[in-house]
mmCIF file of C-alpha atoms in Angstrom:
data_model
loop_
_atom_site.group_PDB
_atom_site.id
_atom_site.type_symbol
_atom_site.label_atom_id
_atom_site.label_comp_id
_atom_site.label_asym_id
_atom_site.label_seq_id
_atom_site.Cartn_x
_atom_site.Cartn_y
_atom_site.Cartn_z
ATOM 1 C CA MET L 20 -26.150 -21.307 3.878
ATOM 2 C CA THR L 21 -28.691 -18.572 3.358
ATOM 3 C CA SER L 22 -27.816 -14.960 2.692
ATOM 4 C CA PRO L 23 -28.889 -12.803 5.663
ATOM 5 C CA ARG L 24 -31.946 -10.756 4.896
ATOM 6 C CA GLY L 25 -31.195 -7.160 4.131
ATOM 7 C CA SER L 26 -27.475 -7.696 3.526
ATOM 8 C CA GLN L 27 -25.582 -5.936 0.802
ATOM 9 C CA GLY L 28 -22.418 -6.963 -1.015
ATOM 10 C CA VAL L 29 -19.820 -4.883 -2.785
ATOM 11 C CA VAL L 30 -18.372 -4.684 -6.260
ATOM 12 C CA GLY L 31 -15.368 -3.117 -7.969
ATOM 13 C CA PRO L 32 -16.050 0.164 -9.743
ATOM 14 C CA ALA L 33 -15.267 -1.298 -13.155
ATOM 15 C CA ARG L 34 -17.672 -4.257 -13.020
ATOM 16 C CA THR L 35 -20.890 -4.121 -10.988
ATOM 17 C CA ARG L 36 -24.223 -5.833 -11.113
ATOM 18 C CA ALA L 37 -27.310 -5.454 -8.981
ATOM 19 C CA LEU L 38 -29.039 -8.398 -7.423
ATOM 20 C CA SER L 39 -32.327 -8.474 -5.566
ATOM 21 C CA THR L 40 -32.184 -8.645 -1.773
ATOM 22 C CA SER L 41 -35.630 -10.097 -1.303
ATOM 23 C CA GLY L 42 -36.056 -12.520 1.571
ATOM 24 C CA ARG L 43 -36.260 -15.418 -0.892
ATOM 25 C CA ALA L 44 -32.684 -14.873 -2.159
ATOM 26 C CA ALA L 45 -30.395 -17.640 -0.930
ATOM 27 C CA ALA L 46 -26.674 -18.313 -1.203
ATOM 28 C CA GLN L 47 -25.905 -20.942 -3.790
ATOM 29 C CA ALA L 48 -23.176 -23.563 -3.915
ATOM 30 C CA PRO L 49 -19.790 -22.757 -5.515
ATOM 31 C CA GLY L 50 -19.990 -22.872 -9.287
ATOM 32 C CA SER L 51 -23.691 -22.126 -9.488
ATOM 33 C CA ARG L 52 -25.173 -19.012 -11.038
ATOM 34 C CA ARG L 53 -27.954 -16.777 -9.786
ATOM 35 C CA ARG L 54 -30.662 -16.051 -12.338
ATOM 36 C CA LEU L 55 -32.123 -12.624 -12.290
ATOM 37 C CA GLY L 56 -35.853 -12.300 -12.867
ATOM 38 C CA PRO L 57 -38.280 -9.396 -12.764
ATOM 39 C CA GLU L 58 -38.220 -7.236 -9.669
ATOM 40 C CA PRO L 59 -40.804 -8.445 -7.166
ATOM 41 C CA SER L 60 -43.330 -5.997 -5.921
ATOM 42 C CA GLY L 61 -42.214 -4.164 -2.829
ATOM 43 C CA SER L 62 -38.503 -4.693 -3.563
ATOM 44 C CA ARG L 63 -36.018 -2.196 -2.252
ATOM 45 C CA SER L 64 -34.566 0.630 -4.303
ATOM 46 C CA PRO L 65 -31.467 0.017 -6.471
ATOM 47 C CA SER L 66 -29.314 1.808 -3.887
ATOM 48 C CA THR L 67 -30.031 -0.987 -1.421
ATOM 49 C CA ARG L 68 -29.652 -3.973 -3.705
ATOM 50 C CA PHE L 69 -27.143 -6.748 -3.321
ATOM 51 C CA ARG L 70 -23.841 -5.993 -5.153
ATOM 52 C CA LEU L 71 -21.036 -8.493 -5.331
ATOM 53 C CA PHE L 72 -17.339 -8.281 -6.178
ATOM 54 C CA SER L 73 -16.673 -9.902 -9.525
ATOM 55 C CA SER L 74 -12.998 -10.315 -8.641
ATOM 56 C CA LEU L 75 -13.783 -13.159 -6.203
ATOM 57 C CA ASP L 76 -14.386 -16.721 -7.256
ATOM 58 C CA ARG L 77 -17.859 -18.127 -6.642
ATOM 59 C CA ALA L 78 -16.840 -20.082 -3.562
ATOM 60 C CA ALA L 79 -15.487 -16.908 -1.988
ATOM 61 C CA CYS L 80 -18.666 -15.070 -2.981
ATOM 62 C CA VAL L 81 -20.740 -17.513 -0.952
ATOM 63 C CA LEU L 82 -18.539 -16.993 2.090
ATOM 64 C CA LEU L 83 -18.531 -13.239 1.625
ATOM 65 C CA ARG L 84 -22.270 -13.140 2.227
ATOM 66 C CA ARG L 85 -21.589 -13.730 5.900
ATOM 67 C CA SER L 86 -19.896 -10.351 6.207
ATOM 68 C CA LEU L 87 -21.846 -8.372 3.641
ATOM 69 C CA PRO L 88 -22.596 -4.735 4.351
ATOM 70 C CA LEU L 89 -25.802 -4.076 6.210
ATOM 71 C CA LEU L 90 -28.614 -2.045 4.680
ATOM 72 C CA PRO L 91 -31.114 0.292 6.262
ATOM 73 C CA ARG L 92 -34.298 -1.693 6.809
ATOM 74 C CA SER L 93 -37.479 -0.685 5.060
ATOM 75 C CA ASP L 94 -39.293 -1.952 8.139
ATOM 76 C CA PRO L 95 -38.962 0.715 10.875
ATOM 77 C CA ALA L 96 -39.273 -2.013 13.488
ATOM 78 C CA MET L 97 -35.957 -3.519 12.276
ATOM 79 C CA PRO L 98 -33.510 -0.633 11.758
ATOM 80 C CA ALA L 99 -29.882 -1.283 10.834
ATOM 81 C CA PRO L 100 -27.618 -1.121 13.887
ATOM 82 C CA GLN L 101 -25.451 1.877 14.617
ATOM 83 C CA CYS L 102 -21.711 1.769 14.058
ATOM 84 C CA ALA L 103 -20.050 0.188 17.100
ATOM 85 C CA THR L 104 -17.163 2.690 16.909
ATOM 86 C CA CYS L 105 -18.594 6.148 16.213
ATOM 87 C CA HIS L 106 -22.180 5.426 17.412
ATOM 88 C CA LYS L 107 -23.437 7.974 14.881
ATOM 89 C CA ALA L 108 -23.660 6.518 11.389
ATOM 90 C CA ARG L 109 -25.568 3.414 10.475
ATOM 91 C CA ALA L 110 -23.456 0.279 10.205
ATOM 92 C CA ALA L 111 -22.514 -0.722 6.660
ATOM 93 C CA LEU L 112 -20.961 -4.140 7.366
ATOM 94 C CA ARG L 113 -20.063 -6.710 9.967
ATOM 95 C CA ARG L 114 -16.368 -7.479 10.182
ATOM 96 C CA PRO L 115 -15.657 -11.127 9.361
ATOM 97 C CA ARG L 116 -13.021 -11.352 12.099
ATOM 98 C CA SER L 117 -14.828 -9.798 15.054
ATOM 99 C CA GLY L 118 -18.474 -9.595 13.944
ATOM 100 C CA ARG L 119 -18.612 -5.904 14.934
ATOM 101 C CA ALA L 120 -21.005 -3.708 12.955
ATOM 102 C CA LEU L 121 -19.128 -0.713 11.503
ATOM 103 C CA CYS L 122 -19.814 2.101 9.092
ATOM 104 C CA GLY L 123 -17.611 2.341 6.000
ATOM 105 C CA ALA L 124 -15.422 5.158 7.345
ATOM 106 C CA CYS L 125 -14.737 3.432 10.669
ATOM 107 C CA PHE L 126 -13.979 0.135 8.942
ATOM 108 C CA CYS L 127 -11.407 1.762 6.653
ATOM 109 C CA ALA L 128 -9.790 3.563 9.596
ATOM 110 C CA ALA L 129 -9.609 0.292 11.552
ATOM 111 C CA PHE L 130 -8.153 -1.550 8.546
ATOM 112 C CA GLU L 131 -5.429 1.082 8.101
ATOM 113 C CA ALA L 132 -4.647 1.049 11.828
ATOM 114 C CA GLU L 133 -4.213 -2.725 11.774
ATOM 115 C CA VAL L 134 -1.835 -2.562 8.805
ATOM 116 C CA LEU L 135 0.121 0.172 10.610
ATOM 117 C CA HIS L 136 0.355 -2.028 13.705
ATOM 118 C CA THR L 137 1.577 -4.969 11.589
ATOM 119 C CA VAL L 138 4.330 -2.848 10.029
ATOM 120 C CA VAL L 139 5.429 -1.180 13.253
ATOM 121 C CA ALA L 140 5.209 -4.215 15.539
ATOM 122 C CA GLY L 141 7.036 -6.382 13.007
ATOM 123 C CA ARG L 142 9.622 -3.663 12.263
ATOM 124 C CA LEU L 143 9.053 -4.312 8.597
ATOM 125 C CA LEU L 144 9.761 -0.850 7.132
ATOM 126 C CA PRO L 145 12.218 1.373 9.013
ATOM 127 C CA PRO L 146 12.036 5.181 8.665
ATOM 128 C CA GLY L 147 13.768 6.391 5.532
ATOM 129 C CA ALA L 148 13.144 3.165 3.615
ATOM 130 C CA VAL L 149 12.584 3.349 -0.127
ATOM 131 C CA VAL L 150 9.825 0.811 -0.686
ATOM 132 C CA ALA L 151 9.138 -0.936 -3.985
ATOM 133 C CA VAL L 152 5.468 -1.973 -4.105
ATOM 134 C CA GLY L 153 4.826 -4.962 -6.340
ATOM 135 C CA ALA L 154 1.922 -3.619 -8.423
ATOM 136 C CA SER L 155 -0.093 -6.086 -10.485
ATOM 137 C CA GLY L 156 -3.234 -3.978 -10.897
ATOM 138 C CA GLY L 157 -5.315 -6.436 -8.835
ATOM 139 C CA LYS L 158 -7.226 -5.705 -5.651
ATOM 140 C CA ASP L 159 -4.481 -6.809 -3.227
ATOM 141 C CA SER L 160 -1.628 -4.741 -4.623
ATOM 142 C CA THR L 161 -4.000 -1.803 -5.196
ATOM 143 C CA VAL L 162 -5.172 -1.831 -1.570
ATOM 144 C CA LEU L 163 -1.591 -2.246 -0.340
ATOM 145 C CA ALA L 164 -0.325 0.719 -2.359
ATOM 146 C CA HIS L 165 -3.220 2.918 -1.234
ATOM 147 C CA VAL L 166 -2.841 2.024 2.461
ATOM 148 C CA LEU L 167 0.940 2.557 2.406
ATOM 149 C CA GLN L 168 0.451 5.904 0.682
ATOM 150 C CA VAL L 169 -1.885 6.929 3.517
ATOM 151 C CA LEU L 170 0.571 5.675 6.149
ATOM 152 C CA ALA L 171 3.777 6.882 4.447
ATOM 153 C CA PRO L 172 3.997 10.212 6.365
ATOM 154 C CA ARG L 173 3.669 8.398 9.699
ATOM 155 C CA LEU L 174 6.129 5.674 8.732
ATOM 156 C CA GLY L 175 8.617 8.052 7.121
ATOM 157 C CA ILE L 176 8.953 6.002 3.926
ATOM 158 C CA SER L 177 8.854 6.739 0.207
ATOM 159 C CA LEU L 178 7.074 4.540 -2.327
ATOM 160 C CA ARG L 179 7.866 3.311 -5.827
ATOM 161 C CA LEU L 180 5.528 1.179 -7.933
ATOM 162 C CA VAL L 181 7.159 -1.742 -9.756
ATOM 163 C CA ALA L 182 5.055 -3.727 -12.234
ATOM 164 C CA VAL L 183 6.051 -6.887 -14.089
ATOM 165 C CA ASP L 184 5.023 -7.614 -17.677
ATOM 166 C CA GLU L 185 4.951 -11.407 -17.915
ATOM 167 C CA GLY L 186 4.026 -11.375 -21.591
ATOM 168 C CA ILE L 187 0.535 -12.892 -21.306
ATOM 169 C CA GLY L 188 -1.493 -11.890 -24.336
ATOM 170 C CA GLY L 189 -4.999 -10.578 -23.754
ATOM 171 C CA TYR L 190 -4.477 -10.262 -20.006
ATOM 172 C CA ARG L 191 -1.435 -8.344 -18.853
ATOM 173 C CA ASP L 192 -1.969 -5.255 -21.047
ATOM 174 C CA ALA L 193 -5.285 -4.453 -19.330
ATOM 175 C CA ALA L 194 -3.761 -5.046 -15.889
ATOM 176 C CA LEU L 195 -0.840 -2.733 -16.644
ATOM 177 C CA ALA L 196 -3.280 -0.072 -17.808
ATOM 178 C CA ALA L 197 -4.906 -0.211 -14.364
ATOM 179 C CA VAL L 198 -1.474 0.151 -12.731
ATOM 180 C CA ARG L 199 -0.713 3.212 -14.837
ATOM 181 C CA ARG L 200 -4.020 4.801 -13.826
ATOM 182 C CA GLN L 201 -3.190 4.165 -10.176
ATOM 183 C CA ALA L 202 0.300 5.659 -10.529
ATOM 184 C CA ALA L 203 -1.118 8.779 -12.177
ATOM 185 C CA ARG L 204 -3.860 9.148 -9.564
ATOM 186 C CA TRP L 205 -1.504 8.789 -6.592
ATOM 187 C CA GLU L 206 1.417 10.583 -8.270
ATOM 188 C CA LEU L 207 3.793 7.694 -7.620
ATOM 189 C CA PRO L 208 6.717 6.780 -9.909
ATOM 190 C CA LEU L 209 6.109 3.589 -11.886
ATOM 191 C CA THR L 210 8.666 1.202 -13.389
ATOM 192 C CA VAL L 211 7.685 -1.741 -15.603
ATOM 193 C CA VAL L 212 10.079 -4.661 -16.141
ATOM 194 C CA ALA L 213 9.370 -7.376 -18.713
ATOM 195 C CA TYR L 214 10.172 -11.079 -18.768
ATOM 196 C CA ALA L 215 11.263 -10.794 -22.389
ATOM 197 C CA ASP L 216 13.973 -8.263 -21.474
ATOM 198 C CA LEU L 217 15.215 -10.054 -18.359
ATOM 199 C CA PHE L 218 15.049 -13.698 -19.380
ATOM 200 C CA GLY L 219 16.498 -13.954 -22.851
ATOM 201 C CA GLY L 220 13.254 -13.405 -24.751
ATOM 202 C CA TRP L 221 11.124 -15.841 -22.731
ATOM 203 C CA THR L 222 7.552 -14.723 -22.032
ATOM 204 C CA MET L 223 4.848 -16.644 -20.205
ATOM 205 C CA ASP L 224 3.077 -17.368 -23.477
ATOM 206 C CA ALA L 225 6.308 -18.870 -24.832
ATOM 207 C CA VAL L 226 6.815 -20.858 -21.619
ATOM 208 C CA ALA L 227 3.249 -22.189 -21.860
ATOM 209 C CA ARG L 228 3.849 -23.369 -25.419
ATOM 210 C CA SER L 229 7.088 -25.054 -24.366
ATOM 211 C CA THR L 230 5.642 -26.812 -21.321
ATOM 212 C CA ALA L 231 2.440 -27.905 -23.079
ATOM 213 C CA GLY L 232 4.441 -30.186 -25.375
ATOM 214 C CA SER L 233 5.996 -31.987 -22.410
ATOM 215 C CA GLY L 234 2.769 -32.481 -20.484
ATOM 216 C CA ARG L 235 3.606 -29.755 -17.989
ATOM 217 C CA SER L 236 0.922 -27.198 -18.865
ATOM 218 C CA ARG L 237 -0.153 -27.112 -15.217
ATOM 219 C CA ALA L 238 3.324 -25.908 -14.265
ATOM 220 C CA CYS L 239 2.881 -22.462 -15.825
ATOM 221 C CA CYS L 240 2.220 -20.874 -12.432
ATOM 222 C CA THR L 241 5.395 -22.476 -11.054
ATOM 223 C CA PHE L 242 7.475 -20.864 -13.774
ATOM 224 C CA CYS L 243 5.652 -17.549 -13.483
ATOM 225 C CA GLY L 244 5.952 -17.357 -9.696
ATOM 226 C CA VAL L 245 9.696 -17.950 -9.680
ATOM 227 C CA LEU L 246 10.437 -15.647 -12.608
ATOM 228 C CA ARG L 247 8.120 -12.950 -11.276
ATOM 229 C CA ARG L 248 9.923 -12.940 -7.951
ATOM 230 C CA ARG L 249 13.254 -12.481 -9.753
ATOM 231 C CA ALA L 250 11.818 -9.778 -12.014
ATOM 232 C CA LEU L 251 10.421 -7.869 -9.037
ATOM 233 C CA GLU L 252 13.832 -8.009 -7.360
ATOM 234 C CA GLU L 253 15.488 -6.591 -10.465
ATOM 235 C CA GLY L 254 12.849 -3.862 -10.813
ATOM 236 C CA ALA L 255 13.297 -2.858 -7.178
ATOM 237 C CA ARG L 256 17.041 -2.532 -7.663
ATOM 238 C CA LEU L 257 16.477 -0.387 -10.753
ATOM 239 C CA VAL L 258 14.501 2.177 -8.720
ATOM 240 C CA GLY L 259 16.959 2.161 -5.820
ATOM 241 C CA ALA L 260 14.591 0.490 -3.355
ATOM 242 C CA THR L 261 15.768 -0.806 0.009
ATOM 243 C CA HIS L 262 12.682 -2.951 0.693
ATOM 244 C CA ILE L 263 10.055 -4.840 -1.316
ATOM 245 C CA VAL L 264 6.413 -5.220 -0.266
ATOM 246 C CA THR L 265 3.830 -7.505 -1.852
ATOM 247 C CA GLY L 266 0.056 -7.703 -1.440
ATOM 248 C CA HIS L 267 -0.306 -11.290 -0.216
ATOM 249 C CA ASN L 268 -3.269 -11.501 2.159
ATOM 250 C CA ALA L 269 -4.171 -14.085 4.801
ATOM 251 C CA ASP L 270 -6.069 -16.265 2.316
ATOM 252 C CA ASP L 271 -3.051 -16.362 -0.014
ATOM 253 C CA MET L 272 -0.742 -17.421 2.803
ATOM 254 C CA ALA L 273 -3.157 -20.063 4.104
ATOM 255 C CA GLU L 274 -3.413 -21.526 0.596
ATOM 256 C CA THR L 275 0.383 -21.659 0.398
ATOM 257 C CA VAL L 276 0.596 -23.474 3.738
ATOM 258 C CA LEU L 277 -1.987 -26.013 2.551
ATOM 259 C CA MET L 278 -0.133 -26.539 -0.732
ATOM 260 C CA ASN L 279 3.171 -27.148 1.050
ATOM 261 C CA PHE L 280 1.534 -29.629 3.413
ATOM 262 C CA LEU L 281 -0.136 -31.472 0.536
ATOM 263 C CA ARG L 282 3.163 -31.651 -1.340
ATOM 264 C CA GLY L 283 5.141 -32.653 1.746
ATOM 265 C CA ASP L 284 7.500 -29.742 1.092
ATOM 266 C CA ALA L 285 9.285 -29.420 4.441
ATOM 267 C CA ALA L 286 11.785 -26.859 3.141
ATOM 268 C CA ARG L 287 9.096 -24.353 2.163
ATOM 269 C CA LEU L 288 7.123 -25.049 5.332
ATOM 270 C CA ALA L 289 10.228 -24.259 7.366
ATOM 271 C CA ARG L 290 10.637 -20.828 5.845
ATOM 272 C CA GLY L 291 6.966 -20.047 5.253
ATOM 273 C CA GLY L 292 6.273 -18.365 8.595
ATOM 274 C CA GLY L 293 6.759 -14.740 9.546
ATOM 275 C CA LEU L 294 5.767 -11.581 7.756
ATOM 276 C CA GLY L 295 8.566 -11.662 5.203
ATOM 277 C CA SER L 296 12.231 -12.417 4.633
ATOM 278 C CA PRO L 297 15.166 -10.396 6.011
ATOM 279 C CA GLY L 298 17.083 -10.332 2.738
ATOM 280 C CA GLU L 299 19.689 -13.082 2.971
ATOM 281 C CA GLY L 300 22.416 -13.542 0.420
ATOM 282 C CA GLY L 301 22.289 -9.971 -0.840
ATOM 283 C CA ALA L 302 18.567 -10.064 -1.685
ATOM 284 C CA LEU L 303 16.413 -7.109 -0.720
ATOM 285 C CA PRO L 304 14.249 -7.534 2.410
ATOM 286 C CA ARG L 305 10.641 -8.446 1.606
ATOM 287 C CA CYS L 306 7.488 -8.189 3.675
ATOM 288 C CA ARG L 307 3.734 -8.711 3.427
ATOM 289 C CA PRO L 308 1.868 -5.989 5.380
ATOM 290 C CA LEU L 309 -1.538 -7.481 4.465
ATOM 291 C CA GLN L 310 -0.686 -11.006 5.622
ATOM 292 C CA LEU L 311 -3.117 -10.832 8.563
ATOM 293 C CA ALA L 312 -5.951 -9.247 6.549
ATOM 294 C CA SER L 313 -8.573 -11.548 5.074
ATOM 295 C CA GLN L 314 -9.478 -11.436 1.408
ATOM 296 C CA LYS L 315 -12.999 -10.336 2.317
ATOM 297 C CA GLU L 316 -11.751 -7.269 4.175
ATOM 298 C CA VAL L 317 -9.343 -6.370 1.363
ATOM 299 C CA VAL L 318 -12.308 -6.453 -1.023
ATOM 300 C CA LEU L 319 -14.480 -4.389 1.326
ATOM 301 C CA TYR L 320 -11.731 -1.785 1.791
ATOM 302 C CA ALA L 321 -11.340 -1.428 -1.980
ATOM 303 C CA HIS L 322 -15.101 -0.914 -2.245
ATOM 304 C CA PHE L 323 -15.426 1.752 0.426
ATOM 305 C CA ARG L 324 -12.339 3.631 -0.832
ATOM 306 C CA ARG L 325 -13.643 3.329 -4.413
ATOM 307 C CA LEU L 326 -10.331 2.009 -5.706
ATOM 308 C CA ASP L 327 -9.846 1.251 -9.384
ATOM 309 C CA TYR L 328 -8.374 -2.197 -9.974
ATOM 310 C CA PHE L 329 -8.238 -5.024 -12.510
ATOM 311 C CA SER L 330 -10.343 -8.061 -11.597
ATOM 312 C CA GLU L 331 -9.873 -10.639 -14.371
ATOM 313 C CA GLU L 332 -8.263 -13.994 -13.575
ATOM 314 C CA CYS L 333 -5.058 -14.968 -15.358
ATOM 315 C CA VAL L 334 -5.687 -17.233 -18.337
ATOM 316 C CA TYR L 335 -3.300 -19.855 -16.928
ATOM 317 C CA ALA L 336 -4.712 -19.849 -13.380
ATOM 318 C CA PRO L 337 -7.420 -22.527 -13.920
ATOM 319 C CA GLU L 338 -4.696 -25.165 -14.447
ATOM 320 C CA ALA L 339 -2.831 -24.289 -11.232
ATOM 321 C CA PHE L 340 -2.655 -26.600 -8.225
ATOM 322 C CA ARG L 341 -3.408 -23.587 -6.033
ATOM 323 C CA GLY L 342 -7.021 -23.704 -7.196
ATOM 324 C CA HIS L 343 -7.526 -27.030 -5.401
ATOM 325 C CA ALA L 344 -6.008 -25.648 -2.206
ATOM 326 C CA ARG L 345 -8.250 -22.576 -2.500
ATOM 327 C CA HIS L 346 -11.383 -24.696 -2.844
ATOM 328 C CA LEU L 347 -10.368 -26.813 0.152
ATOM 329 C CA LEU L 348 -9.701 -23.677 2.194
ATOM 330 C CA LYS L 349 -13.195 -22.320 1.423
ATOM 331 C CA LEU L 350 -14.738 -25.549 2.648
ATOM 332 C CA LEU L 351 -12.667 -25.395 5.830
ATOM 333 C CA GLU L 352 -13.578 -21.756 6.371
ATOM 334 C CA ALA L 353 -17.273 -22.518 5.966
ATOM 335 C CA ALA L 354 -16.995 -25.043 8.813
ATOM 336 C CA ARG L 355 -14.549 -23.005 10.895
ATOM 337 C CA PRO L 356 -14.393 -19.262 10.131
ATOM 338 C CA SER L 357 -11.013 -18.866 11.858
ATOM 339 C CA ALA L 358 -9.375 -21.541 9.663
ATOM 340 C CA VAL L 359 -7.523 -18.999 7.501
ATOM 341 C CA LEU L 360 -5.751 -17.181 10.298
ATOM 342 C CA ASP L 361 -5.236 -20.440 12.193
ATOM 343 C CA LEU L 362 -3.262 -21.803 9.244
ATOM 344 C CA VAL L 363 -1.227 -18.597 8.935
ATOM 345 C CA HIS L 364 -0.305 -18.636 12.630
ATOM 346 C CA SER L 365 0.424 -22.374 12.506
ATOM 347 C CA ALA L 366 3.057 -21.756 9.839
ATOM 348 C CA GLU L 367 4.665 -19.122 12.064
ATOM 349 C CA ARG L 368 4.957 -21.579 14.957
ATOM 350 C CA LEU L 369 5.903 -24.657 12.961
ATOM 351 C CA ALA L 370 9.035 -26.437 14.240
ATOM 352 C CA LEU L 371 10.697 -29.175 12.211
ATOM 353 C CA ALA L 372 12.774 -32.036 13.554
ATOM 354 C CA PRO L 373 16.533 -31.531 13.012
ATOM 355 C CA ALA L 374 16.602 -34.258 10.371
ATOM 356 C CA ALA L 375 13.839 -32.542 8.385
ATOM 357 C CA ARG L 376 15.363 -29.081 8.388
ATOM 358 C CA PRO L 377 16.724 -27.930 5.031
ATOM 359 C CA PRO L 378 20.452 -27.215 4.727
ATOM 360 C CA ALA L 379 21.727 -23.672 4.967
ATOM 361 C CA PRO L 380 21.336 -21.915 1.598
ATOM 362 C CA GLY L 381 24.332 -20.986 -0.486
ATOM 363 C CA ALA L 382 24.879 -18.941 -3.634
ATOM 364 C CA CYS L 383 23.828 -19.804 -7.168
ATOM 365 C CA SER L 384 26.848 -20.732 -9.260
ATOM 366 C CA ARG L 385 25.465 -18.798 -12.220
ATOM 367 C CA CYS L 386 23.863 -15.578 -10.938
ATOM 368 C CA GLY L 387 24.963 -15.444 -7.284
ATOM 369 C CA ALA L 388 21.427 -15.391 -5.887
ATOM 370 C CA LEU L 389 20.443 -17.338 -2.779
ATOM 371 C CA ALA L 390 20.108 -21.038 -3.641
ATOM 372 C CA SER L 391 19.791 -24.381 -1.877
ATOM 373 C CA ARG L 392 21.431 -26.186 -4.804
ATOM 374 C CA ALA L 393 24.101 -25.451 -7.386
ATOM 375 C CA LEU L 394 21.589 -23.386 -9.386
ATOM 376 C CA CYS L 395 18.892 -21.121 -7.973
ATOM 377 C CA GLN L 396 15.358 -21.941 -9.005
ATOM 378 C CA ALA L 397 15.152 -19.153 -11.579
ATOM 379 C CA CYS L 398 18.339 -20.224 -13.358
ATOM 380 C CA ALA L 399 17.280 -23.874 -13.184
ATOM 381 C CA LEU L 400 13.932 -23.105 -14.815
ATOM 382 C CA LEU L 401 15.545 -21.038 -17.552
ATOM 383 C CA ASP L 402 18.179 -23.709 -18.133
ATOM 384 C CA GLY L 403 15.503 -26.351 -18.565
ATOM 385 C CA LEU L 404 13.593 -24.155 -21.007
ATOM 386 C CA ASN L 405 16.699 -23.398 -23.062
ATOM 387 C CA ARG L 406 17.598 -27.085 -23.229
ATOM 388 C CA GLY L 407 14.115 -27.985 -24.414
ATOM 389 C CA ARG L 408 13.466 -30.035 -21.253
ATOM 390 C CA PRO L 409 11.302 -27.776 -19.068
ATOM 391 C CA ARG L 410 10.148 -30.524 -16.713
ATOM 392 C CA LEU L 411 13.720 -31.071 -15.534
ATOM 393 C CA ALA L 412 13.491 -27.775 -13.650
ATOM 394 C CA ILE L 413 10.493 -28.905 -11.588
ATOM 395 C CA GLY L 414 10.523 -31.274 -8.648
ATOM 396 C CA LYS L 415 12.869 -34.228 -8.553
ATOM 397 C CA GLY L 416 13.852 -33.870 -12.185
ATOM 398 C CA ARG L 417 15.772 -30.747 -11.254
ATOM 399 C CA ARG L 418 18.739 -32.874 -10.288
ATOM 400 C CA GLY L 419 19.517 -33.174 -13.978
ATOM 401 C CA LEU L 420 20.151 -29.438 -14.166
ATOM 402 C CA ASP L 421 22.547 -29.252 -11.243
ATOM 403 C CA GLU L 422 25.048 -31.654 -12.774
ATOM 404 C CA ALA L 423 26.541 -31.593 -16.255
ATOM 405 C CA GLY L 424 25.991 -35.304 -16.836
ATOM 406 C CA PRO L 425 25.672 -37.202 -20.114
ATOM 407 C CA PRO L 426 22.363 -37.056 -22.002
ATOM 408 C CA ARG L 427 19.830 -39.825 -21.704
ATOM 409 C CA ASP L 428 19.912 -42.800 -24.079
ATOM 410 C CA GLY L 429 18.769 -41.793 -27.504
ATOM 411 C CA GLU L 430 18.730 -38.086 -26.657
ATOM 412 C CA PRO L 431 21.065 -35.755 -28.583
ATOM 413 C CA GLU L 432 23.323 -33.651 -26.430
ATOM 414 C CA ARG L 433 22.100 -30.059 -26.183
ATOM 415 C CA ALA L 434 24.186 -27.480 -24.432
ATOM 416 C CA PRO L 435 22.340 -24.458 -23.024
ATOM 417 C CA ALA L 436 22.889 -21.195 -24.833
ATOM 418 C CA PRO L 437 24.979 -19.018 -22.478
ATOM 419 C CA GLU L 438 23.678 -15.765 -23.900
ATOM 420 C CA ALA L 439 20.068 -16.794 -23.239
ATOM 421 C CA VAL L 440 20.593 -17.059 -19.460
ATOM 422 C CA PRO L 441 20.757 -13.549 -17.969
ATOM 423 C CA ALA L 442 23.320 -12.569 -15.368
ATOM 424 C CA PHE L 443 21.742 -10.794 -12.422
#
């Protein structure tokens, strides 16, 4: 797949690098690196060089070249096309979804209009709602917060930023600094909740040390996802929010659908469709306004709006199963560009046979949260950690946490510390 001649990429304001856009430049396979040599004679000026978002993985970078912004041509016989919307400015990009050539301003206006339509058509945020925005400092949550701030007067909502400190050394501090800069720039109230305060002193670094000894180092993202969801719920309640929004985009949701299919997880497939959850069992309603927006367009919007965000990958992410689903999705998208949205819409229309449908959820016997078993997933994970048996809280081994049965042969009986399990 060869990069189109004269195309231009984008890069976050914190980390940029210029690459030559000579006709000999070609897209490389995922995992490869482009070597920069001396500028060839007749090369374009630095303002028209290829710039790429460092926040994307290399496989996504290759795919992004299909929709890279267009540059004015040095050859007058091949001028850049005009914007298909305003017919005045030169086009800066081709939209991945429609292929239309748009200038930066028209693209951003179209992106915001589509998010507005998603919120209004789905009745996600009613007028007067107090919305807690899950802010991680990354591109998705940054774009979501900025778009909702622009749309807030039309929607009649008020925003609160809620950030979660997972306790990941060398990573989370820099991300939280980006969130604080965003809150100050947009004049939005910010609340930070920490795992250590909510979960009896457990941080993600401590969880990683505990799971590594049991051969479950790849399960760090499972623990973090469940605990982060609970922490965000608690942070939203602290600020008096009535709704929670998260920055999951179409690529994120398609990866989740693939993961659930590969695991054979019918329960998660059954509830994976739609734009959010209505808030059963006393939980706050959640929604994903960016669910129909591709990762490429989220990146392009952040570029044209010059948004400040944190672009480093979590130190535990390389071990996650999601990485395999992401790589598979990039291969599918290369063969079929509509694969991402096709997967998202398939999850919305998925119907399970009556025998495969999960039972109606009940209440957790410990914290009262929505649960399909005696313990909700968060309490089950914490119980396994406190008992020194973290793998019991994952997959089929979780049955050992739902019943107070005798210990295994040769294993000393260890009762969980009641004070270490928080009451929500």
